[in-house]
Short mmCIF file of C-alpha atoms in Angstrom, two decimals:
data_model
loop_
_atom_site.label_atom_id
_atom_site.label_comp_id
_atom_site.label_asym_id
_atom_site.label_seq_id
_atom_site.Cartn_x
_atom_site.Cartn_y
_atom_site.Cartn_z
CA UNK E 1 -15.57 -2.27 29.51
CA UNK E 2 -13.95 -0.46 26.58
CA UNK E 3 -10.52 0.95 27.38
CA UNK E 4 -10.08 4.71 27.14
CA UNK E 5 -8.12 5.72 24.05
CA UNK E 6 -6.09 8.72 25.19
CA UNK E 7 -5.50 9.88 21.62
CA UNK E 8 -9.17 9.90 20.73
CA UNK E 9 -10.01 11.60 24.03
CA UNK E 10 -7.46 14.36 23.42
CA UNK E 11 -8.76 15.05 19.93
CA UNK E 12 -12.39 15.12 21.01
CA UNK E 13 -11.77 18.11 23.31
CA UNK E 14 -12.79 21.65 22.57
CA UNK E 15 -10.17 24.19 23.61
CA UNK E 16 -11.27 27.27 25.57
CA UNK E 17 -9.57 30.47 26.63
CA UNK E 18 -7.29 29.92 29.64
CA UNK E 19 -8.85 30.44 33.04
CA UNK E 20 -7.86 33.88 34.34
CA UNK E 21 -7.01 32.72 37.87
CA UNK E 22 -4.92 29.77 36.68
CA UNK E 23 -3.13 31.99 34.17
CA UNK E 24 -2.32 34.53 36.88
CA UNK E 25 -1.16 31.77 39.25
CA UNK E 26 1.27 30.22 36.77
CA UNK E 27 2.42 33.65 35.57
CA UNK E 28 3.29 34.57 39.18
CA UNK E 29 5.02 31.23 39.74
CA UNK E 30 7.07 31.48 36.54
CA UNK E 31 8.01 35.08 37.31
CA UNK E 32 9.29 34.00 40.71
CA UNK E 33 11.26 31.02 39.34
CA UNK E 34 12.50 32.12 35.91
CA UNK E 35 12.77 35.90 35.56
CA UNK E 36 16.03 36.19 37.48
CA UNK E 37 17.22 32.68 36.59
CA UNK E 38 17.12 33.41 32.85
CA UNK E 39 18.09 37.08 33.19
CA UNK E 40 15.03 37.98 31.10
CA UNK E 41 15.37 41.31 29.29
CA UNK E 42 12.64 42.55 26.98
CA UNK E 43 12.05 45.27 24.43
CA UNK E 44 8.45 45.87 23.36
CA UNK E 45 8.63 47.85 20.12
CA UNK E 46 4.93 47.31 19.37
CA UNK E 47 2.50 46.23 22.08
CA UNK E 48 -0.24 43.72 21.12
CA UNK E 49 -2.08 44.58 24.33
CA UNK E 50 -3.21 47.78 22.62
CA UNK E 51 -5.16 45.87 19.96
CA UNK E 52 -8.95 45.82 20.18
CA UNK E 53 -9.33 42.24 18.99
CA UNK E 54 -7.48 38.93 18.97
CA UNK E 55 -3.90 38.61 17.76
CA UNK E 56 -1.58 35.82 16.69
CA UNK E 57 1.97 35.76 18.03
CA UNK E 58 4.71 33.94 16.13
CA UNK E 59 7.99 33.18 17.88
CA UNK E 60 11.34 31.54 17.29
CA UNK E 61 11.57 28.17 19.02
CA UNK E 62 14.91 27.99 20.80
CA UNK E 63 14.10 25.95 23.90
CA UNK E 64 11.46 23.97 25.74
CA UNK E 65 10.68 27.02 27.92
CA UNK E 66 9.94 29.46 25.11
CA UNK E 67 6.40 30.03 26.37
CA UNK E 68 7.95 32.20 29.10
CA UNK E 69 9.24 34.79 26.65
CA UNK E 70 5.79 35.51 25.23
CA UNK E 71 3.58 34.99 28.27
CA UNK E 72 5.55 36.95 30.85
CA UNK E 73 6.34 40.23 29.03
CA UNK E 74 2.77 40.52 27.71
CA UNK E 75 0.81 39.70 30.87
CA UNK E 76 -2.11 40.26 31.62
CA UNK E 77 -2.78 39.33 28.00
CA UNK E 78 -3.66 35.62 27.90
CA UNK E 79 -2.70 33.17 25.19
CA UNK E 80 -3.51 29.70 23.97
CA UNK E 81 -0.19 28.09 23.07
CA UNK E 82 0.36 25.46 20.41
CA UNK E 83 2.40 22.53 21.75
CA UNK E 84 3.82 19.27 20.44
CA UNK E 85 1.26 16.49 20.43
CA UNK E 86 3.54 13.98 22.14
CA UNK E 87 4.00 16.29 25.15
CA UNK E 88 0.34 15.71 26.07
CA UNK E 89 1.10 12.06 26.87
CA UNK E 90 3.84 12.63 29.45
CA UNK E 91 2.62 12.19 33.00
CA UNK E 92 4.27 15.37 34.31
CA UNK E 93 2.71 17.59 31.63
CA UNK E 94 -0.57 15.95 30.60
CA UNK E 95 -2.83 17.54 33.23
CA UNK E 96 -1.11 20.94 33.11
CA UNK E 97 -1.35 21.18 29.32
CA UNK E 98 -5.04 20.37 29.42
CA UNK E 99 -6.07 22.78 32.18
CA UNK E 100 -4.05 25.57 30.57
CA UNK E 101 -5.87 24.98 27.28
CA UNK E 102 -2.82 24.25 25.13
CA UNK E 103 -3.48 23.12 21.58
CA UNK E 104 -1.91 19.77 20.52
CA UNK E 105 -0.15 19.69 17.15
CA UNK E 106 1.40 16.73 15.34
CA UNK E 107 4.57 18.23 13.91
CA UNK E 108 5.08 18.29 10.16
CA UNK E 109 1.77 16.54 9.66
CA UNK E 110 -1.46 17.90 8.21
CA UNK E 111 -3.23 18.09 11.56
CA UNK E 112 -6.74 19.31 10.84
CA UNK E 113 -7.72 19.25 14.53
CA UNK E 114 -5.14 21.83 15.59
CA UNK E 115 -5.87 24.01 12.55
CA UNK E 116 -9.62 24.04 13.19
CA UNK E 117 -9.13 24.72 16.91
CA UNK E 118 -6.88 27.70 16.18
CA UNK E 119 -9.43 29.07 13.73
CA UNK E 120 -12.29 28.54 16.20
CA UNK E 121 -10.38 30.13 19.05
CA UNK E 122 -9.45 33.23 17.07
CA UNK E 123 -12.61 33.66 15.02
CA UNK E 124 -15.32 32.61 17.49
CA UNK E 125 -13.81 33.03 20.96
CA UNK E 126 -11.62 36.03 20.07
CA UNK E 127 -8.71 34.33 21.80
CA UNK E 128 -5.02 35.13 21.31
CA UNK E 129 -2.82 32.33 20.02
CA UNK E 130 0.96 31.76 20.15
CA UNK E 131 2.66 29.28 17.85
CA UNK E 132 6.15 28.48 16.64
CA UNK E 133 6.32 28.37 12.83
CA UNK E 134 9.49 26.21 12.84
CA UNK E 135 7.51 23.30 14.23
CA UNK E 136 10.15 22.18 16.74
CA UNK E 137 12.74 23.63 19.06
CA UNK E 138 16.03 24.54 17.44
CA UNK E 139 18.44 21.71 16.69
CA UNK E 140 21.60 23.75 16.10
CA UNK E 141 20.99 27.10 17.78
CA UNK E 142 19.33 28.94 14.90
CA UNK E 143 16.11 28.67 12.91
CA UNK E 144 14.96 26.19 10.36
CA UNK E 145 12.35 27.07 7.70
CA UNK E 146 8.74 27.52 8.76
CA UNK E 147 6.51 24.50 8.48
CA UNK E 148 4.31 24.38 5.39
CA UNK E 149 0.90 25.94 5.93
CA UNK E 150 2.11 28.81 8.12
CA UNK E 151 1.37 31.48 5.52
CA UNK E 152 -1.97 29.95 4.56
CA UNK E 153 -3.15 29.91 8.19
CA UNK E 154 -2.10 33.50 8.89
CA UNK E 155 -3.72 34.71 5.69
CA UNK E 156 -6.98 32.97 6.58
CA UNK E 157 -7.12 34.29 10.16
CA UNK E 158 -6.84 37.95 9.05
CA UNK E 159 -5.81 39.28 12.46
CA UNK E 160 -2.75 41.31 13.53
CA UNK E 161 0.41 39.21 13.81
CA UNK E 162 3.20 40.01 16.27
CA UNK E 163 6.59 38.38 16.71
CA UNK E 164 8.45 37.41 19.86
CA UNK E 165 12.13 36.80 19.07
CA UNK E 166 14.38 35.64 21.89
CA UNK E 167 18.18 35.41 21.91
CA UNK E 168 20.13 33.24 24.35
CA UNK E 169 17.47 30.67 25.23
CA UNK E 170 19.01 27.83 23.21
CA UNK E 171 22.39 28.22 24.89
CA UNK E 172 20.87 27.85 28.35
CA UNK E 173 20.06 24.25 27.49
CA UNK E 174 21.22 23.28 23.98
CA UNK E 175 19.70 20.28 22.25
CA UNK E 176 22.74 18.13 22.98
CA UNK E 177 22.36 18.80 26.73
CA UNK E 178 18.60 18.30 27.02
CA UNK E 179 17.49 17.13 30.48
CA UNK E 180 20.97 17.98 31.78
CA UNK E 181 21.96 20.91 34.00
CA UNK E 182 21.08 24.31 32.61
CA UNK E 183 23.68 27.00 31.93
CA UNK E 184 22.98 30.58 32.93
CA UNK E 185 23.60 34.01 31.48
CA UNK E 186 20.79 36.24 30.24
CA UNK E 187 18.21 36.32 27.46
CA UNK E 188 16.91 39.15 25.31
CA UNK E 189 13.40 39.28 23.83
CA UNK E 190 12.13 41.72 21.22
CA UNK E 191 8.40 42.05 20.50
CA UNK E 192 7.11 43.83 17.42
CA UNK E 193 4.29 43.88 14.89
CA UNK E 194 4.80 41.88 11.69
CA UNK E 195 1.50 42.01 9.77
CA UNK E 196 -1.71 43.99 9.77
CA UNK E 197 -4.79 42.23 8.36
CA UNK E 198 -4.35 44.42 5.26
CA UNK E 199 -0.82 43.08 4.77
CA UNK E 200 -2.03 39.50 4.95
CA UNK E 201 -4.73 40.21 2.40
CA UNK E 202 -2.40 41.58 -0.25
CA UNK E 203 0.62 39.30 0.27
CA UNK E 204 0.88 35.83 -1.23
CA UNK E 205 1.29 32.75 0.97
CA UNK E 206 4.90 32.45 -0.16
CA UNK E 207 5.59 36.12 0.66
CA UNK E 208 4.06 35.73 4.11
CA UNK E 209 6.18 32.67 4.90
CA UNK E 210 9.32 34.38 3.63
CA UNK E 211 8.59 37.36 5.88
CA UNK E 212 7.94 35.05 8.85
CA UNK E 213 11.28 33.28 8.35
CA UNK E 214 13.08 36.60 8.04
CA UNK E 215 11.37 38.12 11.10
CA UNK E 216 11.87 35.33 13.63
CA UNK E 217 15.37 34.32 12.53
CA UNK E 218 17.92 34.24 15.32
CA UNK E 219 21.35 32.61 15.69
CA UNK E 220 22.22 32.22 19.36
CA UNK E 221 25.89 31.48 18.69
CA UNK E 222 26.35 34.69 16.71
CA UNK E 223 24.39 36.62 19.32
CA UNK E 224 26.51 35.31 22.20
CA UNK E 225 29.73 35.98 20.29
CA UNK E 226 28.74 39.52 19.30
CA UNK E 227 27.50 40.41 22.78
CA UNK E 228 30.27 38.64 24.73
CA UNK E 229 27.75 36.63 26.75
CA UNK E 230 29.44 34.19 29.15
CA UNK E 231 27.52 31.14 30.43
CA UNK E 232 27.95 29.49 33.79
CA UNK E 233 28.40 25.78 33.06
CA UNK E 234 27.38 24.20 36.40
CA UNK E 235 30.28 21.75 36.49
CA UNK E 236 29.65 20.28 33.03
CA UNK E 237 31.91 21.34 30.20
CA UNK E 238 30.46 23.42 27.37
CA UNK E 239 31.50 20.80 24.80
CA UNK E 240 30.36 17.64 26.56
CA UNK E 241 27.92 15.53 24.48
CA UNK E 242 28.33 17.85 21.49
CA UNK E 243 29.25 14.82 19.38
CA UNK E 244 25.56 13.84 19.43
CA UNK E 245 25.01 16.75 17.01
CA UNK E 246 28.41 17.22 15.39
CA UNK E 247 29.26 13.77 14.09
CA UNK E 248 31.59 14.64 11.18
CA UNK E 249 35.17 15.85 11.34
CA UNK E 250 35.63 18.96 9.16
CA UNK E 251 39.28 18.11 8.59
CA UNK E 252 39.50 14.40 7.69
CA UNK E 253 35.80 13.84 6.91
CA UNK E 254 35.47 10.79 9.19
CA UNK E 255 32.06 10.31 10.78
CA UNK E 256 31.12 9.25 14.32
CA UNK E 257 34.73 9.64 15.49
CA UNK E 258 34.17 12.84 17.46
CA UNK E 259 34.69 12.79 21.22
CA UNK E 260 34.19 15.46 23.87
CA UNK E 261 35.43 16.12 27.37
CA UNK E 262 34.96 19.30 29.36
CA UNK E 263 35.34 22.17 26.91
CA UNK E 264 37.16 20.17 24.22
CA UNK E 265 35.81 18.49 21.08
CA UNK E 266 38.25 16.27 19.21
CA UNK E 267 38.36 13.84 16.28
CA UNK E 268 39.81 10.53 17.48
CA UNK E 269 40.82 9.68 13.90
CA UNK E 270 42.98 12.67 12.94
CA UNK E 271 43.31 14.69 16.16
CA UNK E 272 41.45 17.75 14.84
CA UNK E 273 40.67 19.57 18.08
CA UNK E 274 39.04 22.75 19.38
CA UNK E 275 38.46 24.40 22.74
CA UNK E 276 35.05 25.98 23.36
CA UNK E 277 34.94 28.91 25.77
CA UNK E 278 32.05 29.58 28.12
CA UNK E 279 30.82 32.22 25.69
CA UNK E 280 30.59 29.38 23.12
CA UNK E 281 33.37 30.81 20.94
CA UNK E 282 35.51 28.11 19.28
CA UNK E 283 39.31 28.09 19.30
CA UNK E 284 41.26 25.54 17.22
CA UNK E 285 44.10 23.82 19.08
CA UNK E 286 46.66 24.98 16.51
CA UNK E 287 47.01 26.16 12.90
CA UNK E 288 46.72 22.58 11.56
CA UNK E 289 43.14 22.23 12.85
CA UNK E 290 40.17 22.93 10.58
CA UNK E 291 37.14 24.11 12.55
CA UNK E 292 34.03 26.07 11.42
CA UNK E 293 33.66 29.38 13.24
CA UNK E 294 30.52 28.47 15.25
CA UNK E 295 28.77 25.27 16.22
CA UNK E 296 25.81 26.24 14.07
CA UNK E 297 28.11 26.63 11.05
CA UNK E 298 29.64 23.26 11.83
CA UNK E 299 26.16 21.74 11.66
CA UNK E 300 25.66 23.55 8.33
CA UNK E 301 28.92 21.98 7.14
CA UNK E 302 27.43 18.55 7.79
CA UNK E 303 24.32 19.48 5.79
CA UNK E 304 26.45 20.63 2.86
CA UNK E 305 28.48 17.40 2.87
CA UNK E 306 25.28 15.30 3.02
CA UNK E 307 23.97 17.24 0.04
CA UNK E 308 27.17 16.42 -1.86
CA UNK E 309 26.85 12.72 -0.98
CA UNK E 310 23.37 12.60 -2.46
CA UNK E 311 23.89 14.75 -5.56
CA UNK E 312 27.06 12.90 -6.51
CA UNK E 313 25.34 9.52 -6.38
CA UNK E 314 22.04 8.94 -8.23
CA UNK E 315 21.85 5.54 -6.48
CA UNK E 316 22.38 7.01 -3.00
CA UNK E 317 21.06 4.82 -0.20
CA UNK E 318 21.72 4.83 3.54
CA UNK E 319 20.60 2.10 5.95
CA UNK E 320 21.00 1.82 9.72
CA UNK E 321 19.63 -0.42 12.47
CA UNK E 322 17.22 1.13 14.95
CA UNK E 323 14.62 0.59 17.63
CA UNK E 324 11.01 1.57 16.92
CA UNK E 325 8.89 3.41 19.46
CA UNK E 326 5.24 4.48 19.52
CA UNK E 327 2.99 6.56 21.75
CA UNK E 328 0.81 4.35 23.97
CA UNK E 329 -2.95 4.77 23.73
CA UNK E 330 -3.93 3.51 27.17
CA UNK E 331 -1.40 5.07 29.54
CA UNK E 332 0.80 8.13 29.99
CA UNK E 333 4.58 8.06 29.75
CA UNK E 334 6.89 8.85 32.64
CA UNK E 335 8.42 12.33 32.66
CA UNK E 336 11.59 11.46 30.73
CA UNK E 337 10.34 8.60 28.62
CA UNK E 338 9.60 9.55 25.03
CA UNK E 339 7.83 6.44 23.67
CA UNK E 340 7.22 2.75 24.28
CA UNK E 341 9.79 0.65 22.41
CA UNK E 342 7.82 -1.93 20.41
CA UNK E 343 10.19 -3.22 17.76
CA UNK E 344 13.59 -3.47 16.11
CA UNK E 345 14.63 -3.25 12.50
CA UNK E 346 16.38 -0.99 10.03
CA UNK E 347 15.49 2.22 8.24
CA UNK E 348 16.65 2.93 4.70
CA UNK E 349 16.78 6.36 3.09
CA UNK E 350 17.03 6.07 -0.66
CA UNK E 351 17.20 8.62 -3.45
CA UNK E 352 15.15 6.34 -5.70
CA UNK E 353 12.81 4.60 -3.27
CA UNK E 354 12.28 7.07 -0.44
CA UNK E 355 12.11 6.13 3.24
CA UNK E 356 11.37 2.63 4.52
CA UNK E 357 11.41 0.77 7.80
CA UNK E 358 11.57 -3.02 7.84
CA UNK E 359 11.53 -4.92 11.08
CA UNK E 360 9.12 -5.77 13.85
CA UNK E 361 6.36 -4.07 15.79
CA UNK E 362 4.80 -5.77 18.80
CA UNK E 363 6.58 -9.03 17.87
CA UNK E 364 5.12 -9.06 14.37
CA UNK E 365 6.72 -8.19 11.00
CA UNK E 366 6.13 -4.52 10.16
CA UNK E 367 7.04 -2.18 7.32
CA UNK E 368 6.62 1.50 6.45
CA UNK E 369 7.27 3.21 3.13
CA UNK E 370 7.09 6.96 2.38
CA UNK E 371 8.24 8.95 -0.63
CA UNK E 372 10.91 11.61 -0.23
CA UNK E 373 8.43 14.16 -1.50
CA UNK E 374 6.02 13.39 1.36
CA UNK E 375 8.56 13.05 4.20
CA UNK E 376 10.11 16.46 4.81
CA UNK E 377 12.10 15.81 7.93
CA UNK E 378 12.40 13.89 11.15
CA UNK E 379 11.66 15.76 14.36
CA UNK E 380 14.41 16.00 16.96
CA UNK E 381 12.04 17.04 19.70
CA UNK E 382 13.57 16.21 23.06
CA UNK E 383 17.29 15.77 22.56
CA UNK E 384 19.87 14.88 19.96
CA UNK E 385 19.55 11.12 20.50
CA UNK E 386 15.94 10.64 19.37
CA UNK E 387 14.01 11.41 16.18
CA UNK E 388 10.43 10.77 15.13
CA UNK E 389 7.76 11.57 12.56
CA UNK E 390 4.04 10.96 12.16
CA UNK E 391 2.84 8.13 9.95
CA UNK E 392 -0.89 7.88 9.38
CA UNK E 393 -1.34 10.29 12.27
CA UNK E 394 0.60 8.12 14.72
CA UNK E 395 4.06 8.83 16.10
CA UNK E 396 6.95 6.61 15.02
CA UNK E 397 10.16 7.10 17.01
CA UNK E 398 13.61 5.87 16.05
CA UNK E 399 16.62 5.44 18.33
CA UNK E 400 20.11 4.31 17.35
CA UNK E 401 23.19 2.93 19.09
CA UNK E 402 25.61 5.40 17.51
CA UNK E 403 25.92 8.95 18.86
CA UNK E 404 25.30 11.48 16.11
CA UNK E 405 23.26 9.09 13.95
CA UNK E 406 19.96 10.97 14.44
CA UNK E 407 21.59 14.15 13.08
CA UNK E 408 22.93 12.32 10.03
CA UNK E 409 19.58 10.63 9.32
CA UNK E 410 17.65 13.89 9.72
CA UNK E 411 19.98 15.81 7.40
CA UNK E 412 19.81 13.06 4.76
CA UNK E 413 16.01 13.12 4.74
CA UNK E 414 15.91 16.94 4.58
CA UNK E 415 18.11 16.96 1.50
CA UNK E 416 16.50 13.95 -0.19
CA UNK E 417 13.19 15.79 0.08
CA UNK E 418 14.60 18.98 -1.41
CA UNK E 419 16.52 17.26 -4.20
CA UNK E 420 13.30 15.40 -5.06
CA UNK E 421 11.59 18.77 -5.55
CA UNK E 422 9.68 18.69 -2.27
CA UNK E 423 7.85 21.81 -1.09
CA UNK E 424 9.75 22.34 2.20
CA UNK E 425 12.63 24.50 1.00
CA UNK E 426 15.78 25.57 2.81
CA UNK E 427 15.88 29.10 4.21
CA UNK E 428 16.26 31.75 1.54
CA UNK E 429 19.88 32.81 1.24
CA UNK E 430 21.39 29.59 2.58
CA UNK E 431 24.44 28.66 0.53
CA UNK E 432 25.48 25.06 -0.01
CA UNK E 433 29.10 26.18 0.10
CA UNK E 434 31.37 24.79 2.81
CA UNK E 435 33.63 27.85 2.58
CA UNK E 436 30.81 29.84 4.21
CA UNK E 437 31.21 27.71 7.33
CA UNK E 438 34.77 28.87 7.93
CA UNK E 439 34.18 32.62 7.59
#
């Protein structure tokens, strides 16, 4: 008997509108569990429920629970949500995602299945769709540029587009604390209209994507600082595990020497130290310390220094040992497992030769090679310790022994792609100037 291929089975499905009873049931459950827990506040400037036909909702992607901030304020309006492809193969989510008619999407990959299903849902079934143009939940607390194809899809659909922008969701469970205890304060969501069909017709794809980036942009660290939002830490310090994202000391420049305990982040090489309050504001230990003004700006600092490394060296090359993981085709993964580890080797990111992996896969020699132009980024989907991308339509996951290495590798590939003239540009207005990080 032929074994069931879960990937082929998933991509042979036809998505339908969500069942009304199931949608009501999960709406009621989520309202009971999350509304008070997340202190959900909403402002509906324009209401998509007043539209006569289908709509598309775009939203910033701050956390794994972002579906709440669109689904709950706009009930009884029902939506089909776009979700990461790999989430459909985790045992705790697989059945739920299917019965709720979520649309699988391979991130930063030309996924014709998800595109055609969105078009069919909107055009034929008159369904409402929610998707997150960034393509993955926020790494550093603010937005990254929209994935390529966002403007083209919206222009083709020709339906009203609304935005759902939420502040505070990232700081409840930042990327470096994924699967750890949540922190609590409140969240604020603003819903408004972005495009009429007439707007989409007259604007270029580039203009649409620029408007999308501008509309859904949100920086949780700036929001918390400006609104004096204090988070309850549940016994775990605000800074703990932050070194998985912030690997470089902004004073001495040493990498992978950062250490955290409680609310303190410190460089073990030079002693550069800061205290992070429960409102996420950063306070240098003394006047000798050099610390960017927010954690997001500190991540930007690392990007700027990576850019300098590459531009100053035409022969730039970075290699690191890793483990290789893939998505199984014949079984689901346990709730906190992200892939099956099938090999070991090393990845190399080169200015001249692009990305390569050389090592093993299923006890056999295995290699991958991709140009910098074609590989935009790695996806940091679950937490700051794991990255992946799609190669020939199949997920390839990389894990490393050193904390902070995934951030370094991801930033290198971002900037190699852009220096090579790749199409996935940095957000308009971003300045590769480290002085900006200390303002």
